[in-house]
Tab-separated table of C-alpha atoms (C1' of nucleotides) in Angstrom:
chain	number	residue	atom	x	y	z
A	7	UNK	CA	119.071	62.136	92.126
A	8	UNK	CA	120.130	60.214	95.151
A	9	UNK	CA	119.106	56.847	93.951
A	10	UNK	CA	117.304	55.061	96.737
A	11	UNK	CA	115.402	57.863	98.436
A	12	UNK	CA	114.210	59.301	95.148
A	13	UNK	CA	113.166	55.920	93.915
A	14	UNK	CA	111.212	55.417	97.126
A	15	UNK	CA	109.600	58.835	96.754
A	16	UNK	CA	108.534	58.191	93.181
A	17	UNK	CA	107.341	54.692	93.954
A	18	UNK	CA	105.209	55.641	96.946
A	19	UNK	CA	103.923	58.730	95.224
A	20	UNK	CA	102.760	56.815	92.204
A	21	UNK	CA	101.174	54.198	94.422
A	22	UNK	CA	99.173	56.956	96.060
A	23	UNK	CA	98.280	58.794	92.862
A	24	UNK	CA	97.192	55.611	91.139
A	25	UNK	CA	95.017	54.638	94.059
A	26	UNK	CA	97.007	51.475	94.699
A	27	UNK	CA	97.424	52.840	98.189
A	28	UNK	CA	93.939	54.107	99.001
A	29	UNK	CA	93.162	57.150	101.128
A	30	UNK	CA	93.459	56.354	104.789
A	31	UNK	CA	95.811	53.410	104.310
A	32	UNK	CA	98.559	53.205	106.887
A	33	UNK	CA	102.070	53.604	105.590
A	34	UNK	CA	104.397	51.470	107.668
A	35	UNK	CA	108.006	52.225	106.934
A	36	UNK	CA	109.173	48.646	107.018
A	37	UNK	CA	106.477	47.416	104.612
A	38	UNK	CA	107.144	50.257	102.172
A	39	UNK	CA	110.872	49.629	102.390
A	40	UNK	CA	110.337	46.050	101.314
A	41	UNK	CA	107.997	47.024	98.480
A	42	UNK	CA	110.476	49.597	97.201
A	43	UNK	CA	113.485	47.366	97.631
A	44	UNK	CA	115.352	49.816	99.846
A	45	UNK	CA	115.913	50.180	103.564
A	46	UNK	CA	113.819	52.235	105.948
A	47	UNK	CA	116.128	55.244	105.891
A	48	UNK	CA	115.291	56.455	102.370
A	49	UNK	CA	111.636	55.525	102.921
A	50	UNK	CA	111.501	57.799	105.936
A	51	UNK	CA	112.879	60.625	103.854
A	52	UNK	CA	110.376	59.972	101.094
A	53	UNK	CA	107.514	59.999	103.600
A	54	UNK	CA	108.577	63.373	104.934
A	55	UNK	CA	108.605	64.802	101.443
A	56	UNK	CA	105.202	63.334	100.680
A	57	UNK	CA	103.963	64.789	103.920
A	58	UNK	CA	105.051	68.246	102.899
A	59	UNK	CA	103.298	67.613	99.572
A	60	UNK	CA	100.193	66.931	101.680
A	61	UNK	CA	99.836	63.522	100.067
A	62	UNK	CA	100.569	61.902	103.416
A	63	UNK	CA	99.418	62.873	106.881
A	64	UNK	CA	100.799	61.844	110.243
A	65	UNK	CA	98.913	61.297	113.436
A	66	UNK	CA	100.025	62.916	116.644
A	67	UNK	CA	101.858	59.682	117.386
A	68	UNK	CA	103.915	59.843	114.209
A	69	UNK	CA	102.140	57.193	112.191
A	70	UNK	CA	101.745	57.930	108.503
A	71	UNK	CA	98.614	57.494	106.401
A	72	UNK	CA	97.604	58.311	102.866
A	73	UNK	CA	95.919	61.695	103.107
A	74	UNK	CA	92.196	61.734	102.640
A	75	UNK	CA	91.182	64.742	100.587
A	76	UNK	CA	87.645	65.815	101.245
A	77	UNK	CA	85.678	67.758	98.641
A	78	UNK	CA	86.300	70.878	100.683
A	79	UNK	CA	90.023	70.227	100.697
A	80	UNK	CA	90.059	69.982	96.934
A	81	UNK	CA	88.025	73.161	96.571
A	82	UNK	CA	90.399	74.858	98.965
A	83	UNK	CA	93.439	73.744	97.020
A	84	UNK	CA	91.972	74.868	93.710
A	85	UNK	CA	91.043	78.233	95.130
A	86	UNK	CA	94.589	78.831	96.329
A	87	UNK	CA	96.021	77.497	93.129
A	88	UNK	CA	93.841	79.848	91.095
A	89	UNK	CA	95.162	82.775	93.063
A	90	UNK	CA	98.801	81.755	92.917
A	91	UNK	CA	98.824	80.711	89.273
A	92	UNK	CA	97.011	83.930	88.435
A	93	UNK	CA	99.770	85.798	90.162
A	94	UNK	CA	102.379	83.746	88.323
A	95	UNK	CA	100.723	84.504	84.998
A	96	UNK	CA	100.772	88.211	85.754
A	97	UNK	CA	104.458	88.164	86.597
A	98	UNK	CA	105.207	85.980	83.604
A	99	UNK	CA	103.426	88.359	81.245
A	100	UNK	CA	105.456	91.249	82.615
A	101	UNK	CA	108.730	89.378	82.105
A	102	UNK	CA	107.922	87.366	79.003
A	103	UNK	CA	110.676	86.760	76.468
A	104	UNK	CA	110.206	85.738	72.852
A	105	UNK	CA	112.074	82.493	73.461
A	106	UNK	CA	109.818	81.519	76.344
A	107	UNK	CA	106.763	82.473	74.344
A	108	UNK	CA	107.867	80.057	71.645
A	109	UNK	CA	108.183	77.267	74.185
A	110	UNK	CA	104.712	78.005	75.520
A	111	UNK	CA	103.310	77.955	72.001
A	112	UNK	CA	105.059	74.647	71.389
A	113	UNK	CA	103.512	73.119	74.480
A	114	UNK	CA	100.051	74.195	73.447
A	115	UNK	CA	100.647	72.825	69.953
A	116	UNK	CA	101.411	69.461	71.510
A	117	UNK	CA	98.215	69.737	73.501
A	118	UNK	CA	96.261	70.407	70.323
A	119	UNK	CA	97.778	67.327	68.721
A	120	UNK	CA	96.947	65.142	71.705
A	121	UNK	CA	93.359	66.354	71.773
A	122	UNK	CA	92.994	66.043	68.023
A	123	UNK	CA	93.865	62.355	67.902
A	124	UNK	CA	91.112	59.930	66.844
A	125	UNK	CA	91.135	58.782	70.449
A	126	UNK	CA	92.016	61.715	72.657
A	127	UNK	CA	95.483	61.170	74.187
A	128	UNK	CA	94.881	62.175	77.796
A	129	UNK	CA	98.400	61.392	78.949
A	130	UNK	CA	99.799	63.509	76.135
A	131	UNK	CA	97.412	66.278	77.123
A	132	UNK	CA	98.535	66.150	80.743
A	133	UNK	CA	102.189	66.271	79.749
A	134	UNK	CA	101.710	69.218	77.437
A	135	UNK	CA	99.645	70.912	80.093
A	136	UNK	CA	102.356	70.400	82.668
A	137	UNK	CA	104.986	71.897	80.362
A	138	UNK	CA	102.739	74.826	79.526
A	139	UNK	CA	102.288	75.755	83.156
A	140	UNK	CA	105.900	74.985	84.027
A	141	UNK	CA	107.279	77.475	81.527
A	142	UNK	CA	104.966	80.170	82.845
A	143	UNK	CA	106.122	79.472	86.367
A	144	UNK	CA	109.729	79.607	85.220
A	145	UNK	CA	109.269	82.969	83.531
A	146	UNK	CA	107.455	84.312	86.595
A	147	UNK	CA	110.849	83.978	88.233
A	148	UNK	CA	109.830	83.551	91.836
A	149	UNK	CA	111.385	80.578	93.558
A	150	UNK	CA	108.952	80.952	96.404
A	151	UNK	CA	105.903	81.045	94.199
A	152	UNK	CA	107.146	77.920	92.469
A	153	UNK	CA	107.723	76.206	95.789
A	154	UNK	CA	104.260	77.075	97.041
A	155	UNK	CA	102.549	75.941	93.865
A	156	UNK	CA	104.417	72.674	93.715
A	157	UNK	CA	102.494	71.462	96.753
A	158	UNK	CA	99.195	72.268	95.085
A	159	UNK	CA	99.544	71.045	91.529
A	160	UNK	CA	99.310	67.313	91.868
A	161	UNK	CA	96.426	65.947	93.809
A	162	UNK	CA	95.506	62.311	93.790
A	163	UNK	CA	91.789	62.767	93.266
A	164	UNK	CA	92.305	65.091	90.360
A	165	UNK	CA	94.892	62.831	88.834
A	166	UNK	CA	92.568	59.880	88.938
A	167	UNK	CA	89.593	61.721	87.481
A	168	UNK	CA	91.462	63.577	84.738
A	169	UNK	CA	90.584	60.737	82.437
A	170	UNK	CA	86.923	61.503	82.987
A	171	UNK	CA	87.236	64.820	81.211
A	172	UNK	CA	85.514	64.835	77.874
A	173	UNK	CA	87.155	65.908	74.647
A	174	UNK	CA	85.156	69.109	74.808
A	175	UNK	CA	86.711	70.072	78.150
A	176	UNK	CA	90.201	69.369	76.795
A	177	UNK	CA	89.521	71.494	73.734
A	178	UNK	CA	88.250	74.349	75.889
A	179	UNK	CA	91.404	74.135	77.945
A	180	UNK	CA	93.479	74.444	74.797
A	181	UNK	CA	91.426	77.486	73.770
A	182	UNK	CA	92.043	79.209	77.088
A	183	UNK	CA	95.738	78.552	76.684
A	184	UNK	CA	95.585	80.319	73.320
A	185	UNK	CA	94.035	83.312	75.003
A	186	UNK	CA	96.769	83.259	77.628
A	187	UNK	CA	99.349	83.243	74.869
A	188	UNK	CA	97.712	86.331	73.387
A	189	UNK	CA	97.965	88.054	76.764
A	190	UNK	CA	101.614	87.049	77.068
A	191	UNK	CA	102.378	88.259	73.557
A	192	UNK	CA	101.039	91.680	74.551
A	193	UNK	CA	102.799	91.563	77.928
A	194	UNK	CA	99.469	92.329	79.562
A	195	UNK	CA	99.790	91.135	83.154
A	196	UNK	CA	96.270	91.942	84.269
A	197	UNK	CA	94.786	90.126	81.296
A	198	UNK	CA	96.964	87.089	81.821
A	199	UNK	CA	96.081	86.952	85.506
A	200	UNK	CA	92.361	87.162	84.801
A	201	UNK	CA	92.428	84.394	82.226
A	202	UNK	CA	94.621	82.128	84.302
A	203	UNK	CA	92.437	82.511	87.370
A	204	UNK	CA	89.389	81.657	85.329
A	205	UNK	CA	91.214	78.801	83.658
A	206	UNK	CA	92.009	77.111	86.955
A	207	UNK	CA	88.582	77.714	88.423
A	208	UNK	CA	86.948	76.293	85.294
A	209	UNK	CA	89.164	73.239	85.631
A	210	UNK	CA	87.986	72.939	89.213
A	211	UNK	CA	84.344	72.941	88.212
A	212	UNK	CA	85.000	70.446	85.437
A	213	UNK	CA	86.556	68.228	88.076
A	214	UNK	CA	83.737	68.845	90.545
A	215	UNK	CA	81.100	67.995	87.949
A	216	UNK	CA	82.867	64.810	86.936
A	217	UNK	CA	83.346	63.886	90.561
A	218	UNK	CA	79.710	64.536	91.397
A	219	UNK	CA	78.722	62.344	88.479
A	220	UNK	CA	80.925	59.543	89.765
A	221	UNK	CA	79.632	59.938	93.302
A	222	UNK	CA	76.070	59.532	92.085
A	223	UNK	CA	77.087	56.281	90.477
A	224	UNK	CA	78.786	55.243	93.689
A	225	UNK	CA	82.109	54.952	91.897
A	226	UNK	CA	84.284	57.265	93.920
A	227	UNK	CA	84.693	55.920	97.392
A	228	UNK	CA	85.468	52.383	96.411
A	229	UNK	CA	89.188	52.872	96.661
A	230	UNK	CA	88.931	54.048	100.248
A	231	UNK	CA	87.025	51.043	101.461
B	21	UNK	CA	107.722	66.103	119.805
B	22	UNK	CA	110.171	63.425	118.828
B	23	UNK	CA	112.901	64.466	121.152
B	24	UNK	CA	116.139	64.519	119.228
B	25	UNK	CA	115.069	65.581	115.749
B	26	UNK	CA	112.922	68.401	117.072
B	27	UNK	CA	115.671	69.577	119.337
B	28	UNK	CA	118.015	69.597	116.354
B	29	UNK	CA	115.473	71.508	114.267
B	30	UNK	CA	114.954	74.150	116.917
B	31	UNK	CA	118.641	74.449	117.642
B	32	UNK	CA	119.727	74.854	114.038
B	33	UNK	CA	116.826	77.130	113.265
B	34	UNK	CA	117.632	79.462	116.099
B	35	UNK	CA	121.305	79.456	115.122
B	36	UNK	CA	120.247	80.619	111.666
B	37	UNK	CA	117.685	83.182	112.825
B	38	UNK	CA	120.086	84.667	115.327
B	39	UNK	CA	122.814	84.952	112.745
B	40	UNK	CA	125.117	82.635	114.651
B	41	UNK	CA	125.189	80.639	111.452
B	42	UNK	CA	125.597	83.346	108.813
B	43	UNK	CA	124.079	83.233	105.347
B	44	UNK	CA	126.145	81.052	103.057
B	45	UNK	CA	127.702	78.987	105.838
B	46	UNK	CA	128.011	75.325	105.051
B	47	UNK	CA	125.970	73.017	107.205
B	48	UNK	CA	127.860	69.764	107.605
B	49	UNK	CA	125.712	67.096	109.193
B	50	UNK	CA	128.414	65.713	111.419
B	51	UNK	CA	129.398	69.099	112.824
B	52	UNK	CA	125.779	70.034	113.520
B	53	UNK	CA	125.181	66.670	115.132
B	54	UNK	CA	127.982	67.320	117.547
B	55	UNK	CA	126.791	70.858	118.325
B	56	UNK	CA	123.262	69.628	118.969
B	57	UNK	CA	124.363	66.602	120.948
B	58	UNK	CA	122.530	64.126	118.749
B	59	UNK	CA	123.512	61.816	115.924
B	60	UNK	CA	123.401	62.591	112.234
B	61	UNK	CA	120.028	60.948	111.648
B	62	UNK	CA	117.874	63.550	113.409
B	63	UNK	CA	120.092	66.313	112.040
B	64	UNK	CA	119.378	65.143	108.525
B	65	UNK	CA	115.691	65.282	109.232
B	66	UNK	CA	115.977	68.767	110.681
B	67	UNK	CA	117.905	69.951	107.626
B	68	UNK	CA	115.186	68.703	105.294
B	69	UNK	CA	112.564	70.576	107.264
B	70	UNK	CA	114.638	73.734	107.251
B	71	UNK	CA	115.109	73.313	103.544
B	72	UNK	CA	111.362	73.224	102.996
B	73	UNK	CA	111.181	76.346	105.172
B	74	UNK	CA	113.632	77.896	102.696
B	75	UNK	CA	116.018	78.658	105.532
B	76	UNK	CA	118.507	76.193	104.072
B	77	UNK	CA	119.418	75.518	100.471
B	78	UNK	CA	121.183	72.561	98.955
B	79	UNK	CA	123.538	72.527	96.046
B	80	UNK	CA	123.058	70.120	93.194
B	81	UNK	CA	125.547	67.877	94.964
B	82	UNK	CA	123.476	67.699	98.139
B	83	UNK	CA	125.483	69.963	100.322
B	84	UNK	CA	123.529	72.236	102.638
B	85	UNK	CA	124.105	75.922	103.258
B	86	UNK	CA	122.323	78.656	105.152
B	87	UNK	CA	120.086	80.310	102.588
B	88	UNK	CA	121.151	83.728	101.439
B	89	UNK	CA	118.117	85.950	101.057
B	90	UNK	CA	118.672	88.731	98.611
B	91	UNK	CA	116.635	91.916	98.797
B	92	UNK	CA	114.597	90.640	95.879
B	93	UNK	CA	113.900	87.398	97.682
B	94	UNK	CA	112.607	89.266	100.675
B	95	UNK	CA	110.423	91.502	98.505
B	96	UNK	CA	109.139	88.414	96.761
B	97	UNK	CA	108.291	86.710	100.024
B	98	UNK	CA	106.500	89.765	101.366
B	99	UNK	CA	104.506	90.152	98.177
B	100	UNK	CA	103.294	86.581	98.385
B	101	UNK	CA	102.673	86.864	102.062
B	102	UNK	CA	100.584	90.001	101.531
B	103	UNK	CA	98.442	88.141	99.033
B	104	UNK	CA	98.015	85.024	101.145
B	105	UNK	CA	97.434	86.785	104.442
B	106	UNK	CA	94.966	89.065	102.698
B	107	UNK	CA	93.129	85.998	101.527
B	108	UNK	CA	93.257	84.522	105.012
B	109	UNK	CA	91.832	87.725	106.474
B	110	UNK	CA	88.969	87.647	103.999
B	111	UNK	CA	88.091	84.071	104.858
B	112	UNK	CA	88.492	84.766	108.556
B	113	UNK	CA	86.116	87.722	108.381
B	114	UNK	CA	83.523	85.563	106.672
B	115	UNK	CA	83.790	82.872	109.329
B	116	UNK	CA	84.533	84.959	112.395
B	117	UNK	CA	83.072	83.872	115.724
B	118	UNK	CA	82.650	86.039	118.791
B	119	UNK	CA	85.009	83.823	120.776
B	120	UNK	CA	87.781	84.154	118.189
B	121	UNK	CA	87.198	87.878	117.983
B	122	UNK	CA	87.785	88.096	121.714
B	123	UNK	CA	91.066	86.255	121.377
B	124	UNK	CA	92.148	88.592	118.594
B	125	UNK	CA	91.253	91.614	120.719
B	126	UNK	CA	93.218	90.097	123.595
B	127	UNK	CA	96.295	89.692	121.424
B	128	UNK	CA	96.129	93.288	120.278
B	129	UNK	CA	95.669	94.435	123.859
B	130	UNK	CA	98.902	92.663	124.752
B	131	UNK	CA	100.570	94.392	121.818
B	132	UNK	CA	99.373	97.760	123.091
B	133	UNK	CA	100.832	96.987	126.513
B	134	UNK	CA	104.178	95.948	125.057
B	135	UNK	CA	104.405	99.085	122.947
B	136	UNK	CA	103.272	101.304	125.807
B	137	UNK	CA	106.072	100.274	128.175
B	138	UNK	CA	108.635	102.928	129.121
B	139	UNK	CA	111.062	100.917	127.003
B	140	UNK	CA	109.146	99.308	124.153
B	141	UNK	CA	109.060	95.545	124.669
B	142	UNK	CA	109.860	94.282	121.172
B	143	UNK	CA	109.796	90.621	122.127
B	144	UNK	CA	106.379	91.087	123.711
B	145	UNK	CA	105.247	92.868	120.572
B	146	UNK	CA	106.436	90.032	118.353
B	147	UNK	CA	104.687	87.454	120.501
B	148	UNK	CA	101.408	89.336	120.513
B	149	UNK	CA	101.756	89.885	116.793
B	150	UNK	CA	102.310	86.196	116.207
B	151	UNK	CA	99.215	85.295	118.226
B	152	UNK	CA	97.166	87.917	116.439
B	153	UNK	CA	97.986	86.509	113.028
B	154	UNK	CA	97.765	82.901	114.215
B	155	UNK	CA	94.175	83.269	115.364
B	156	UNK	CA	93.200	84.811	112.039
B	157	UNK	CA	94.816	81.943	110.201
B	158	UNK	CA	93.021	79.489	112.441
B	159	UNK	CA	89.641	81.072	111.804
B	160	UNK	CA	90.346	81.149	108.067
B	161	UNK	CA	90.150	77.387	108.371
B	162	UNK	CA	92.325	76.352	105.447
B	163	UNK	CA	95.026	73.863	106.319
B	164	UNK	CA	96.666	74.489	102.995
B	165	UNK	CA	96.739	78.239	103.387
B	166	UNK	CA	98.274	77.785	106.815
B	167	UNK	CA	100.874	75.412	105.420
B	168	UNK	CA	101.826	77.809	102.630
B	169	UNK	CA	102.086	80.782	104.926
B	170	UNK	CA	104.181	78.959	107.474
B	171	UNK	CA	107.083	78.914	105.028
B	172	UNK	CA	106.833	82.660	104.558
B	173	UNK	CA	106.343	84.072	108.026
B	174	UNK	CA	109.737	83.692	109.581
B	175	UNK	CA	112.638	85.058	107.690
B	176	UNK	CA	116.043	85.492	109.221
B	177	UNK	CA	116.707	88.974	107.921
B	178	UNK	CA	113.373	90.254	109.108
B	179	UNK	CA	113.777	88.602	112.448
B	180	UNK	CA	117.117	90.227	112.994
B	181	UNK	CA	115.985	93.700	111.970
B	182	UNK	CA	112.659	93.706	113.819
B	183	UNK	CA	114.443	95.381	116.703
B	184	UNK	CA	115.245	98.265	114.403
B	185	UNK	CA	111.593	99.258	114.154
B	186	UNK	CA	110.839	102.432	116.007
B	187	UNK	CA	108.062	102.819	118.531
B	188	UNK	CA	106.087	104.750	115.950
B	189	UNK	CA	106.082	101.792	113.549
B	190	UNK	CA	104.949	99.459	116.316
B	191	UNK	CA	102.134	101.818	117.253
B	192	UNK	CA	100.996	102.057	113.641
B	193	UNK	CA	100.945	98.301	113.464
B	194	UNK	CA	98.711	98.208	116.506
B	195	UNK	CA	96.394	100.740	114.902
B	196	UNK	CA	96.070	98.680	111.740
B	197	UNK	CA	95.213	95.706	113.854
B	198	UNK	CA	92.402	97.707	115.419
B	199	UNK	CA	91.060	98.445	111.974
B	200	UNK	CA	91.234	94.767	111.110
B	201	UNK	CA	89.262	93.994	114.237
B	202	UNK	CA	86.601	96.433	113.102
B	203	UNK	CA	86.401	94.646	109.745
B	204	UNK	CA	86.163	91.289	111.490
B	205	UNK	CA	83.446	92.561	113.839
B	206	UNK	CA	81.410	93.503	110.771
B	207	UNK	CA	82.257	90.252	108.967
B	208	UNK	CA	83.396	92.324	106.011
B	209	UNK	CA	85.761	90.089	104.040
B	210	UNK	CA	86.720	92.605	101.375
B	211	UNK	CA	87.571	95.232	103.972
B	212	UNK	CA	89.619	92.793	106.023
B	213	UNK	CA	91.529	91.657	102.959
B	214	UNK	CA	92.327	95.191	101.897
B	215	UNK	CA	93.608	96.194	105.307
B	216	UNK	CA	95.634	93.037	105.792
B	217	UNK	CA	97.290	93.359	102.403
B	218	UNK	CA	98.225	96.922	103.180
B	219	UNK	CA	99.367	95.954	106.656
B	220	UNK	CA	101.853	93.403	105.354
B	221	UNK	CA	103.111	95.632	102.568
B	222	UNK	CA	103.622	98.493	105.015
B	223	UNK	CA	105.593	96.141	107.229
B	224	UNK	CA	107.696	95.278	104.197
B	225	UNK	CA	108.532	98.891	103.511
B	226	UNK	CA	109.310	99.499	107.163
B	227	UNK	CA	111.732	96.613	106.925
B	228	UNK	CA	113.177	97.794	103.613
B	229	UNK	CA	113.758	101.288	104.991
B	230	UNK	CA	115.457	99.972	108.109
B	231	UNK	CA	117.548	97.616	106.015
B	232	UNK	CA	118.559	100.345	103.609
B	233	UNK	CA	119.612	102.439	106.561
B	234	UNK	CA	121.755	99.633	107.880
B	235	UNK	CA	123.267	98.971	104.483
B	236	UNK	CA	124.354	102.577	104.212
B	237	UNK	CA	126.149	102.192	107.503
B	238	UNK	CA	127.721	98.993	106.250
B	239	UNK	CA	126.140	97.034	109.063
B	240	UNK	CA	124.239	94.384	107.181
B	241	UNK	CA	126.666	92.174	105.383
B	242	UNK	CA	129.030	91.682	108.264
B	243	UNK	CA	127.393	88.439	109.304
B	244	UNK	CA	127.941	86.902	105.894
B	245	UNK	CA	131.652	87.418	105.870
C	17	DT	C1'	79.585	43.007	132.698
C	18	DC	C1'	82.467	46.758	132.641
C	19	DG	C1'	86.808	48.979	133.279
C	20	DA	C1'	91.497	49.277	134.219
C	21	DA	C1'	95.964	47.324	134.382
C	22	DT	C1'	99.430	44.585	132.087
C	23	DG	C1'	102.082	42.255	128.897
C	24	DC	C1'	102.841	41.414	123.921
C	25	DT	C1'	103.327	43.139	119.210
C	26	DA	C1'	103.918	46.492	115.770
C	27	DT	C1'	105.965	50.746	114.542
C	28	DT	C1'	108.773	54.540	114.827
C	29	DG	C1'	113.160	57.051	116.653
C	30	DT	C1'	118.171	57.129	117.095
C	31	DA	C1'	122.838	55.727	116.721
C	32	DT	C1'	126.449	53.856	114.200
C	33	DA	C1'	129.040	51.562	110.512
C	34	DC	C1'	130.159	51.464	106.039
C	35	DA	C1'	129.663	52.730	101.026
C	36	DA	C1'	129.514	56.163	97.536
C	37	DA	C1'	130.195	60.542	96.014
C	38	DT	C1'	132.309	65.063	96.152
C	39	DG	C1'	135.799	68.458	97.006
C	40	DT	C1'	140.705	69.665	97.560
C	41	DC	C1'	145.309	69.862	96.980
C	42	DC	C1'	149.551	68.789	95.053
C	43	DG	C1'	152.585	67.238	91.531
C	44	DA	C1'	153.735	65.993	86.694
C	45	DG	C1'	153.680	67.343	82.064
C	46	DG	C1'	152.987	70.564	78.555
D	2	DC	C1'	152.685	79.363	84.303
D	3	DC	C1'	148.807	76.788	83.430
D	4	DT	C1'	146.208	72.591	83.257
D	5	DC	C1'	145.121	68.017	83.880
D	6	DG	C1'	145.162	63.808	86.906
D	7	DG	C1'	145.050	61.375	90.735
D	8	DA	C1'	145.424	60.437	95.732
D	9	DC	C1'	143.501	61.848	100.030
D	10	DA	C1'	140.147	64.137	103.064
D	11	DT	C1'	135.300	65.456	103.732
D	12	DT	C1'	130.721	64.859	103.302
D	13	DT	C1'	126.566	62.673	102.260
D	14	DG	C1'	123.670	58.246	101.345
D	15	DT	C1'	122.122	53.757	102.916
D	16	DA	C1'	121.672	49.773	105.722
D	17	DT	C1'	121.093	47.778	110.021
D	18	DA	C1'	120.810	47.173	115.034
D	19	DC	C1'	118.803	48.494	118.995
D	20	DA	C1'	115.858	51.529	122.008
D	21	DA	C1'	111.597	53.693	122.980
D	22	DT	C1'	106.938	54.164	122.379
D	23	DA	C1'	102.217	53.403	120.853
D	24	DG	C1'	98.459	50.127	119.890
D	25	DC	C1'	96.017	46.110	121.115
D	26	DA	C1'	94.180	42.380	123.363
D	27	DT	C1'	93.700	39.699	127.191
D	28	DT	C1'	92.892	39.101	131.867
D	29	DC	C1'	91.914	40.248	136.525
D	30	DG	C1'	89.185	42.633	139.872
D	31	DA	C1'	85.169	45.034	141.349
DNA sequence: TCGAATGCTATTGTATACAAATGTCCGAGG
DNA sequence: CCTCGGACATTTGTATACAATAGCATTCGA
């Protein structure tokens, strides 16, 4: 962790994910440097990283803006993610160890707890979910696959609408994870791939439905205006 | 094209691809800056880009080295590339236009010419091949897919052994391209995907065979020592 | 009134200086 | 002979100054 540039990266990233910096906003290095309390050099580095994460775009004249994800972009990203995570699940099933399986079970147990709370703990759910998928990716054992997926997993729109998911959707997610665990326990790669692909695509449609609902209420574009 | 940093990127990249900078060599910013005739700042930027291309790795203490691609890494990359390019071919077939089809045919015609020369023109082949795949990716119309694939297409080991391919392998490649064109002409996504996946995997095995041959002659590792 | 040229401002690109961190090597002590 | 420290050399991180370039608005001419 090289202090300043990582701090800048985290700071800008969270400003984008939270919507504090709305889609289309210009990202001037000097202004960001001041807001992050560092100089332009680490900010520049952070912007390049965010650009490769596709959270930031640059015009042909090198000016940076918060990326504006259209509905099609999100669909595109989910489609690719479904394919790649499916692949990861297949590889993971074929290489699964008992120790890793325990960690995956633990993550899903934490998810169950978060969902079971009197008031569903969405942040807890997201954390458990992240761990669950991270262990699978680790067991899949492909640096490249991990690198490719890392640019697809965190999208601002999704992040901001995750809280719209109902308890039912969270519970269904937990159930699909249980099925994945069964596939892993049997080391059945094809099964794991099928479930994972469906799991991601279902998550996409849950997002799309929630987003459509918001759009009808005129609640989505406000941040960009 | 921001002059200095792009020059540094191209310069370092070609030094790696050509083997002038062997796998495992340390990349000190100052030394590279001097070799490229620029200051450290653009070199740093170039190194970050090369790192995201997986041509350069960094230790936990932030020192950069030319990435060392093991056989497994290469297999891994080809496997992913086969999947992603297959997907791209499917999408391209579904969205193909007559104009794009003409460009694809033109690229394959240039490949045929390069292969047909008295002495096979490998550089011409590679250029035509690049165009061929680039148009498909363009028609597929997924920025994300293009971004993911860009980190997989150019690998130093492959680059250096491409010249080992025999004329027969080049001709077979051309033939597979013709079949792809047929699938595109019929807008048959499933067909295009199947052929493309096979095309990439065949290329992988051609590479693996050539590489194995070199290894037996003890000709591969010399650059790393 | 419209369009093009021009000067001003904002923003990014590059170089360089210095600080912080890492690696290396050699000597003292066990 | 090995290991543990510590000084020195290398390398990377950050800040800042300055240069180059793009954007913008205003004005001048037709």
